[in-house]
XYZ file of C-alpha atoms in Angstrom:
557
model
C -59.566 78.699 -24.302
C -61.018 80.520 -27.299
C -62.401 78.964 -30.451
C -59.388 80.308 -32.348
C -57.064 78.466 -29.933
C -58.955 75.216 -30.498
C -58.738 75.671 -34.278
C -55.027 76.465 -33.962
C -54.451 73.283 -31.956
C -56.412 71.290 -34.524
C -54.252 72.709 -37.321
C -51.101 71.974 -35.328
C -52.212 68.371 -34.764
C -53.084 67.948 -38.453
C -49.760 69.453 -39.492
C -47.907 67.234 -37.020
C -49.718 64.178 -38.336
C -48.849 65.202 -41.902
C -45.176 65.602 -40.998
C -45.208 62.268 -39.160
C -46.680 60.417 -42.165
C -44.440 62.241 -44.643
C -41.345 61.645 -42.522
C -42.152 57.945 -42.255
C -42.575 57.784 -46.049
C -39.322 59.657 -46.780
C -37.379 57.564 -44.278
C -38.786 54.340 -45.742
C -37.890 55.465 -49.284
C -34.339 56.270 -48.223
C -34.000 52.922 -46.472
C -35.330 51.118 -49.557
C -32.894 52.857 -51.892
C -29.976 52.196 -49.563
C -30.876 48.593 -48.761
C -32.759 47.622 -51.932
C -30.166 45.125 -53.150
C -29.909 43.602 -49.680
C -33.683 43.091 -49.652
C -33.425 41.369 -53.026
C -30.746 39.051 -51.622
C -32.879 38.366 -48.549
C -35.840 37.349 -50.692
C -33.453 35.224 -52.751
C -32.935 33.041 -49.662
C -36.621 32.174 -49.586
C -37.454 28.524 -50.014
C -40.454 26.518 -48.886
C -38.946 26.842 -45.396
C -41.532 29.046 -43.663
C -39.163 29.853 -40.818
C -36.806 31.595 -43.269
C -39.845 33.376 -44.681
C -40.740 34.742 -41.235
C -37.189 36.009 -40.684
C -37.061 37.625 -44.119
C -40.477 39.236 -43.646
C -39.411 40.667 -40.293
C -36.085 42.008 -41.623
C -37.553 43.544 -44.781
C -40.334 45.222 -42.787
C -37.820 46.538 -40.257
C -35.878 48.034 -43.188
C -38.793 49.694 -44.971
C -40.755 50.516 -41.795
C -44.119 49.261 -43.049
C -45.826 45.885 -42.832
C -48.379 47.155 -45.368
C -45.620 47.863 -47.907
C -44.078 44.434 -47.331
C -47.417 42.687 -47.766
C -48.165 44.698 -50.913
C -44.794 43.576 -52.285
C -45.666 39.974 -51.379
C -48.964 40.295 -53.291
C -46.976 41.613 -56.255
C -44.430 38.777 -56.059
C -47.171 36.151 -55.861
C -48.980 37.779 -58.785
C -45.731 37.756 -60.791
C -45.083 34.094 -59.975
C -41.893 34.887 -58.023
C -43.237 33.594 -54.719
C -45.663 30.793 -53.837
C -48.359 30.967 -51.153
C -46.374 28.928 -48.615
C -43.502 31.407 -48.861
C -45.965 34.320 -48.783
C -47.570 33.061 -45.549
C -44.187 33.053 -43.788
C -43.228 36.524 -45.013
C -46.619 37.949 -43.979
C -46.189 36.557 -40.467
C -42.698 38.024 -40.269
C -43.957 41.392 -41.510
C -46.214 41.663 -38.460
C -43.195 41.139 -36.216
C -40.996 43.590 -38.148
C -43.539 46.401 -37.945
C -43.147 46.598 -34.126
C -39.829 48.404 -34.549
C -41.613 51.663 -35.459
C -43.561 51.604 -32.180
C -40.301 51.211 -30.254
C -38.797 54.085 -32.210
C -41.717 56.350 -31.260
C -41.675 55.298 -27.603
C -37.933 56.077 -27.396
C -38.962 59.603 -26.387
C -40.022 58.050 -23.047
C -37.218 55.612 -22.274
C -34.153 57.017 -24.112
C -33.619 59.803 -21.560
C -31.078 62.410 -22.732
C -30.743 60.537 -26.038
C -34.417 60.756 -26.935
C -34.904 61.156 -30.725
C -37.166 64.205 -30.385
C -34.259 66.220 -28.955
C -31.845 65.438 -31.817
C -34.466 65.383 -34.617
C -34.018 69.065 -35.738
C -30.225 68.665 -35.977
C -30.518 65.362 -37.869
C -33.050 66.963 -40.237
C -30.733 69.911 -40.858
C -27.721 67.698 -41.611
C -29.778 65.486 -43.936
C -31.290 68.468 -45.776
C -27.868 70.076 -46.365
C -26.474 66.811 -47.776
C -29.491 66.245 -50.052
C -29.271 69.851 -51.304
C -25.527 70.151 -51.885
C -24.147 66.621 -52.368
C -23.634 65.188 -55.862
C -23.016 61.673 -54.541
C -26.094 59.526 -55.047
C -25.391 57.005 -52.269
C -24.720 59.749 -49.724
C -27.923 61.583 -50.737
C -29.953 58.384 -50.323
C -28.624 57.953 -46.776
C -29.331 61.618 -46.092
C -32.976 61.038 -47.080
C -33.216 58.633 -44.132
C -32.006 61.412 -41.830
C -34.514 63.896 -43.321
C -37.374 61.428 -42.880
C -36.284 60.640 -39.313
C -36.123 64.333 -38.407
C -39.483 65.234 -39.972
C -41.127 62.200 -38.333
C -40.126 63.208 -34.807
C -40.798 66.911 -35.325
C -44.290 65.840 -36.450
C -44.651 63.755 -33.291
C -43.619 66.787 -31.236
C -46.261 68.941 -32.965
C -48.973 66.348 -32.302
C -47.907 65.905 -28.700
C -47.816 69.627 -27.874
C -51.145 70.358 -29.620
C -52.953 67.543 -27.816
C -51.271 68.110 -24.444
C -53.612 70.932 -23.443
C -56.527 68.472 -23.578
C -55.024 65.756 -21.375
C -57.368 66.625 -18.510
C -60.366 67.111 -20.787
C -63.345 64.925 -19.787
C -64.235 64.499 -23.483
C -61.097 62.446 -24.173
C -61.301 60.427 -20.978
C -64.978 59.640 -21.661
C -64.267 58.707 -25.279
C -61.514 56.239 -24.337
C -63.641 54.929 -21.477
C -66.364 54.056 -24.008
C -63.844 52.496 -26.410
C -62.330 50.456 -23.609
C -65.709 49.337 -22.317
C -66.765 47.969 -25.710
C -64.083 45.659 -27.228
C -65.819 45.512 -30.631
C -66.031 49.302 -30.841
C -62.363 49.682 -29.846
C -61.278 47.151 -32.482
C -63.518 48.821 -35.084
C -62.081 52.303 -34.415
C -58.520 50.961 -34.614
C -59.296 49.144 -37.874
C -61.065 52.105 -39.509
C -58.392 54.697 -38.601
C -55.634 52.386 -39.826
C -57.528 51.582 -43.026
C -57.970 55.291 -43.749
C -54.280 56.200 -43.342
C -53.178 52.756 -44.640
C -50.415 52.249 -42.103
C -50.569 50.430 -38.785
C -47.191 51.934 -37.835
C -48.631 55.452 -38.252
C -51.873 54.703 -36.371
C -49.959 53.073 -33.517
C -47.724 56.160 -33.482
C -50.782 58.422 -33.123
C -52.084 56.253 -30.265
C -48.671 56.431 -28.581
C -48.661 60.234 -28.904
C -51.982 60.372 -27.058
C -50.642 57.911 -24.471
C -47.632 60.157 -23.797
C -50.052 62.795 -22.540
C -51.844 60.341 -20.240
C -55.064 60.361 -22.247
C -55.329 56.646 -23.153
C -56.231 53.821 -20.730
C -55.006 50.225 -20.931
C -58.293 48.685 -22.013
C -58.956 51.045 -24.939
C -55.289 50.938 -26.083
C -55.276 47.125 -26.235
C -58.470 46.822 -28.293
C -57.554 49.722 -30.593
C -54.152 48.087 -31.206
C -55.870 44.809 -32.109
C -58.055 46.714 -34.573
C -55.016 48.442 -36.052
C -53.570 45.053 -36.996
C -56.779 44.259 -38.903
C -56.988 47.683 -40.552
C -53.486 47.395 -41.986
C -54.761 44.580 -44.239
C -56.784 47.040 -46.334
C -53.704 48.099 -48.315
C -52.937 44.536 -49.456
C -56.616 43.851 -50.187
C -56.863 46.960 -52.379
C -53.572 46.045 -54.029
C -54.826 42.558 -54.917
C -57.971 43.886 -56.639
C -56.392 43.769 -60.091
C -54.196 40.751 -59.449
C -54.648 37.059 -60.226
C -56.460 34.684 -57.863
C -53.261 33.440 -56.241
C -52.284 37.008 -55.339
C -55.790 37.594 -53.943
C -55.261 34.506 -51.770
C -52.043 36.052 -50.396
C -54.017 39.153 -49.341
C -56.673 36.904 -47.756
C -53.948 35.035 -45.826
C -52.804 38.388 -44.420
C -56.362 39.334 -43.411
C -57.267 35.938 -41.895
C -53.963 35.805 -39.961
C -54.624 39.197 -38.351
C -58.334 38.560 -37.704
C -57.592 35.213 -36.016
C -54.810 36.813 -33.949
C -57.004 39.770 -32.934
C -59.877 37.395 -32.107
C -57.713 35.211 -29.853
C -56.233 38.196 -28.028
C -59.598 39.956 -27.878
C -61.049 37.040 -25.893
C -57.954 36.685 -23.682
C -57.741 40.408 -22.871
C -61.491 40.693 -22.206
C -61.157 37.946 -19.582
C -57.923 39.505 -18.260
C -59.479 42.940 -17.774
C -62.516 41.314 -16.165
C -60.196 39.899 -13.499
C -57.876 42.907 -13.215
C -60.435 45.672 -13.490
C -58.223 48.276 -11.770
C -55.499 47.927 -14.428
C -58.012 48.240 -17.274
C -58.772 51.910 -16.610
C -55.237 52.991 -15.667
C -53.343 55.206 -18.090
C -51.001 53.364 -20.445
C -47.618 54.752 -21.522
C -46.184 54.839 -25.020
C -43.567 52.241 -24.005
C -46.231 49.914 -22.623
C -48.084 50.123 -25.965
C -44.804 49.096 -27.667
C -44.464 46.156 -25.265
C -48.037 44.948 -25.862
C -47.723 45.507 -29.622
C -44.555 43.380 -29.722
C -45.897 40.621 -27.459
C -49.095 40.410 -29.518
C -47.380 40.156 -32.912
C -44.611 37.789 -31.826
C -46.893 35.450 -29.880
C -49.542 35.287 -32.646
C -46.795 34.472 -35.159
C -45.443 31.699 -32.905
C -48.966 30.394 -32.284
C -50.116 30.346 -35.920
C -46.762 29.443 -37.506
C -47.476 25.670 -37.448
C -50.847 26.325 -39.124
C -49.532 28.282 -42.131
C -50.699 25.555 -44.530
C -54.153 25.739 -42.947
C -54.238 29.486 -43.706
C -53.222 28.715 -47.301
C -56.051 26.161 -47.618
C -58.503 28.577 -45.980
C -57.601 31.224 -48.579
C -58.392 28.651 -51.270
C -61.876 28.154 -49.828
C -62.515 31.905 -49.839
C -60.972 32.568 -53.288
C -61.970 29.654 -55.522
C -59.525 28.532 -58.203
C -61.082 27.573 -61.524
C -59.416 25.416 -64.197
C -58.254 27.400 -67.204
C -59.161 26.416 -70.755
C -56.879 26.858 -73.783
C -58.233 30.333 -74.450
C -57.407 31.369 -70.870
C -53.889 29.978 -71.274
C -53.390 32.053 -74.418
C -54.565 35.162 -72.541
C -52.199 34.253 -69.682
C -49.272 34.238 -72.142
C -50.110 37.848 -72.998
C -49.842 38.926 -69.355
C -46.629 40.192 -67.758
C -45.746 37.401 -65.339
C -42.835 39.003 -63.546
C -43.886 42.635 -63.635
C -46.504 44.091 -61.371
C -47.262 47.732 -60.482
C -46.758 46.925 -56.789
C -43.110 46.039 -57.400
C -42.452 49.611 -58.556
C -42.494 50.492 -54.854
C -39.030 48.881 -54.684
C -36.801 49.958 -57.626
C -34.217 47.182 -57.191
C -36.967 44.531 -57.462
C -38.560 46.357 -60.385
C -35.310 46.229 -62.397
C -34.664 42.612 -61.412
C -38.097 41.497 -62.529
C -37.984 43.532 -65.735
C -34.926 41.447 -66.618
C -36.892 38.254 -65.871
C -39.760 39.349 -68.116
C -37.351 40.154 -70.956
C -35.794 36.701 -70.508
C -39.288 35.163 -70.778
C -39.847 37.080 -74.010
C -36.535 35.744 -75.348
C -37.449 32.198 -74.325
C -40.680 32.420 -76.344
C -38.576 33.315 -79.418
C -36.317 30.335 -78.666
C -39.345 28.051 -78.350
C -40.565 29.257 -81.750
C -37.129 28.691 -83.306
C -37.084 25.107 -82.024
C -40.578 24.536 -83.440
C -39.470 25.844 -86.828
C -36.318 23.687 -86.783
C -38.310 20.569 -86.008
C -40.873 21.262 -88.733
C -38.142 22.111 -91.286
C -36.999 18.496 -91.106
C -40.504 17.146 -91.756
C -41.493 16.441 -95.384
C -44.900 17.905 -94.527
C -44.745 20.679 -91.890
C -47.496 20.610 -89.248
C -50.054 23.374 -89.792
C -50.828 23.242 -86.071
C -47.202 23.851 -85.081
C -46.808 26.676 -87.599
C -50.006 28.269 -86.260
C -48.432 28.158 -82.777
C -45.426 30.024 -84.182
C -47.685 32.753 -85.582
C -49.708 32.900 -82.343
C -46.590 33.230 -80.178
C -45.270 35.952 -82.470
C -48.372 37.983 -81.549
C -47.541 37.340 -77.871
C -43.977 38.591 -78.475
C -45.250 41.793 -80.106
C -47.706 42.356 -77.261
C -45.025 41.780 -74.624
C -42.729 44.293 -76.316
C -45.384 46.990 -75.960
C -46.203 46.102 -72.345
C -42.580 45.767 -71.209
C -41.690 49.067 -72.897
C -44.442 50.814 -70.923
C -43.194 49.212 -67.713
C -39.574 50.195 -68.409
C -40.703 53.798 -68.897
C -42.176 53.720 -65.387
C -39.026 52.117 -63.950
C -36.791 54.704 -65.644
C -38.595 57.429 -63.657
C -37.727 55.790 -60.326
C -34.714 56.596 -58.157
C -32.173 54.193 -59.700
C -28.459 53.674 -59.250
C -26.170 54.333 -62.222
C -25.877 50.593 -62.952
C -29.653 50.107 -62.764
C -30.236 53.039 -65.134
C -27.802 51.470 -67.604
C -29.583 48.106 -67.349
C -32.992 49.704 -67.988
C -31.646 51.606 -71.019
C -30.157 48.400 -72.448
C -33.412 46.525 -71.819
C -35.195 48.995 -74.123
C -32.777 47.993 -76.907
C -32.883 44.311 -75.933
C -36.650 43.905 -76.244
C -36.480 45.573 -79.665
C -33.783 43.086 -80.745
C -35.764 40.141 -79.385
C -38.920 41.300 -81.167
C -37.043 41.626 -84.465
C -35.542 38.165 -83.978
C -39.105 36.907 -83.462
C -40.130 38.555 -86.741
C -37.419 36.633 -88.588
C -38.523 33.353 -86.986
C -42.022 34.118 -88.253
C -40.535 34.820 -91.698
C -38.862 31.394 -91.713
C -42.201 29.770 -90.810
C -43.840 31.626 -93.717
C -41.056 30.477 -96.094
C -41.673 26.892 -94.973
C -45.384 27.275 -95.574
C -44.706 28.753 -99.027
C -42.299 25.893 -99.804
C -44.958 23.355 -98.838
C -47.796 25.106 -100.714
C -45.720 25.402 -103.924
C -44.415 21.829 -103.565
C -40.779 22.979 -103.626
C -38.162 20.484 -102.405
C -34.677 21.165 -101.017
C -31.753 18.911 -101.821
C -30.398 16.723 -99.007
C -27.293 18.899 -98.817
C -29.351 22.082 -98.495
C -31.445 20.493 -95.725
C -28.272 19.494 -93.881
C -26.841 23.015 -94.155
C -30.065 24.613 -92.897
C -30.221 22.163 -89.999
C -26.624 22.902 -88.915
C -27.006 26.657 -89.239
C -30.350 26.718 -87.411
C -28.854 24.670 -84.559
C -25.945 27.125 -84.300
C -28.295 30.146 -84.335
C -30.460 28.622 -81.575
C -27.332 27.948 -79.522
C -26.094 31.525 -80.048
C -29.434 33.138 -79.222
C -29.789 30.922 -76.144
C -26.356 32.074 -74.925
C -27.496 35.704 -75.307
C -30.705 35.153 -73.314
C -28.870 33.217 -70.581
C -26.333 36.068 -70.393
C -29.213 38.468 -69.620
C -30.725 36.047 -67.107
C -27.478 35.553 -65.169
C -25.835 38.940 -65.927
C -22.853 36.822 -67.036
C -20.095 38.261 -69.243
C -18.578 34.842 -69.988
C -21.873 33.513 -71.361
C -22.221 36.727 -73.389
C -18.784 36.091 -74.912
C -19.961 32.589 -75.883
C -22.803 34.268 -77.788
C -20.300 36.516 -79.616
C -18.236 33.494 -80.657
C -21.426 31.734 -81.745
C -22.359 34.723 -83.927
C -18.918 34.609 -85.625
C -19.484 30.911 -86.366
C -22.921 31.706 -87.863
C -21.330 34.364 -90.118
C -18.704 31.833 -91.266
C -21.350 29.205 -91.963
C -23.555 31.687 -93.846
C -20.719 32.674 -96.197
C -19.703 29.066 -96.788
C -23.251 27.788 -97.382
C -24.173 30.726 -99.639
C -21.109 29.967 -101.783
C -21.985 26.249 -101.924
C -25.561 27.141 -102.834
C -24.433 29.307 -105.785
C -22.296 26.423 -106.988
C -25.354 24.131 -106.888
C -27.353 26.664 -108.894
C -24.574 26.828 -111.497
C -24.576 23.018 -111.742
C -28.394 23.140 -111.975
C -28.636 20.685 -109.074
C -30.967 23.183 -107.371
C -34.041 24.813 -108.879
C -34.214 28.664 -108.706
C -37.502 28.620 -106.758
C -35.922 26.535 -103.986
C -32.812 28.696 -104.154
C -34.718 31.917 -103.437
C -36.418 30.456 -100.345
C -33.119 28.926 -99.185
C -31.299 32.298 -99.391
C -34.159 34.098 -97.609
C -34.077 31.557 -94.765
C -30.298 31.858 -94.478
C -30.597 35.660 -94.337
C -33.218 35.500 -91.560
C -31.070 33.079 -89.545
C -28.031 35.336 -89.899
C -30.067 38.361 -88.764
C -31.294 36.496 -85.665
C -27.660 35.791 -84.831
C -26.844 39.509 -85.251
C -29.520 40.406 -82.685
C -28.040 37.857 -80.282
C -24.681 39.593 -80.785
C -26.257 42.976 -79.910
C -27.811 41.586 -76.726
C -24.541 39.976 -75.627
C -22.676 43.245 -76.145
C -25.143 45.076 -73.874
C -24.280 42.666 -71.030
C -20.533 43.029 -71.605
C -20.846 46.824 -71.761
C -22.821 46.915 -68.463
C -20.203 44.911 -66.589
C -16.894 46.056 -68.042
C -17.262 49.854 -67.786
């Protein structure tokens, strides 16, 4: 065989590998878009019950075809405060089980007979490509993406298989795998490094299976390389946790320690096993047999370590030390997006869901400020400390508006459904309304400070009116935020009715205030501040009305 032939085979293998990785990515994206809401519902079932966590982890990974992607999402959820470490440990264990489905899919070329995927892959690719190109229906196009990914994946496998087949009797390959099989640590290292480089254990196992189909790989080397692949897949989560909080880093460490312990246990067992059954160790392994071992390994390690999940959580705490936060750290923490994390952008349905949660948190900070202001308005001498907290939280609200806006821009560029696109658009308007409401709360705090500094007193009647109107505004704004949180039209309608009541009260109290001025029972200085406070309260109610209408519009069209 000439040098040109060798180079051609190398190019064919590289191209096949590229198609395999790209096909896996496209198929996973299509599955995520199609089943995104179902994944959200699955994660909604998570409690502190680790068994449910394992099932959910396995199902989600089977859907998106990547344990690395699932674990990265888990790191993101932990970082965003959506999931605790006990839940994360269960999902991570389940992810290792779910990832075995890809190996079975690849090995189907051996055991599926006339129905082997490689045979139908070109037709499936063609059908999917035609639908993606000519269909205007979003849901149908998303399902067609799965078909395109499936077809490209198996055509890539075919390329790799045919390019490597000419070397199946080559002594170089047999010697290489003999060395890898003879040294367990080297075999595990190679498996870990290759998987870390391509950041997918499913893909690296698929490459190993392609070599096995041509009779190049022996049992001993395949087993140790597979163990290494399970360690190498942790690199994605570790890299993902680099910019996350310490709890998220602990989730990545749980993933790594789980796979290292599992690989260590099986490494010892299989070394002893091959020492006894030496003849089997050097026999060629098939792609199906790799699938069987891969499944047995991941399922048995999960069963074995499942009772020790809390031990893994504690171990992660020893590796990543938690330090108590001071008040300054807490203030910085307020500025951070708790529910939004770049990792969640991998799954659009989760990204939208958590954007809503972050907007709700922003609204709740405004509500907290309003309650502070209401409490201090009733005090003869407002607390400087409490008013300072109002001003500090207003800075947090402004900062969150900027950060959430940037995140919504990223979400808007994802593949969203029509309803999700509408939600994201409305969230842009919502955060603007919430920020403006926060500005008016700050204005009220400033009016109170001015009133105190200038020693201006309100009449008892004016205090009573302000108290009633503030209570109604808080109630109305709370209805609006809860409507966002629960996507509830009925709660939104409560906010609209609350806003009408605020308008009625504002007109009535303004009229009564003018009458007091005419009777000279109220000094002009107090009257100016009173009117300004009433105006700010009425504006806050208007913003609540806007927010409620967004929710009604999203659900009734």
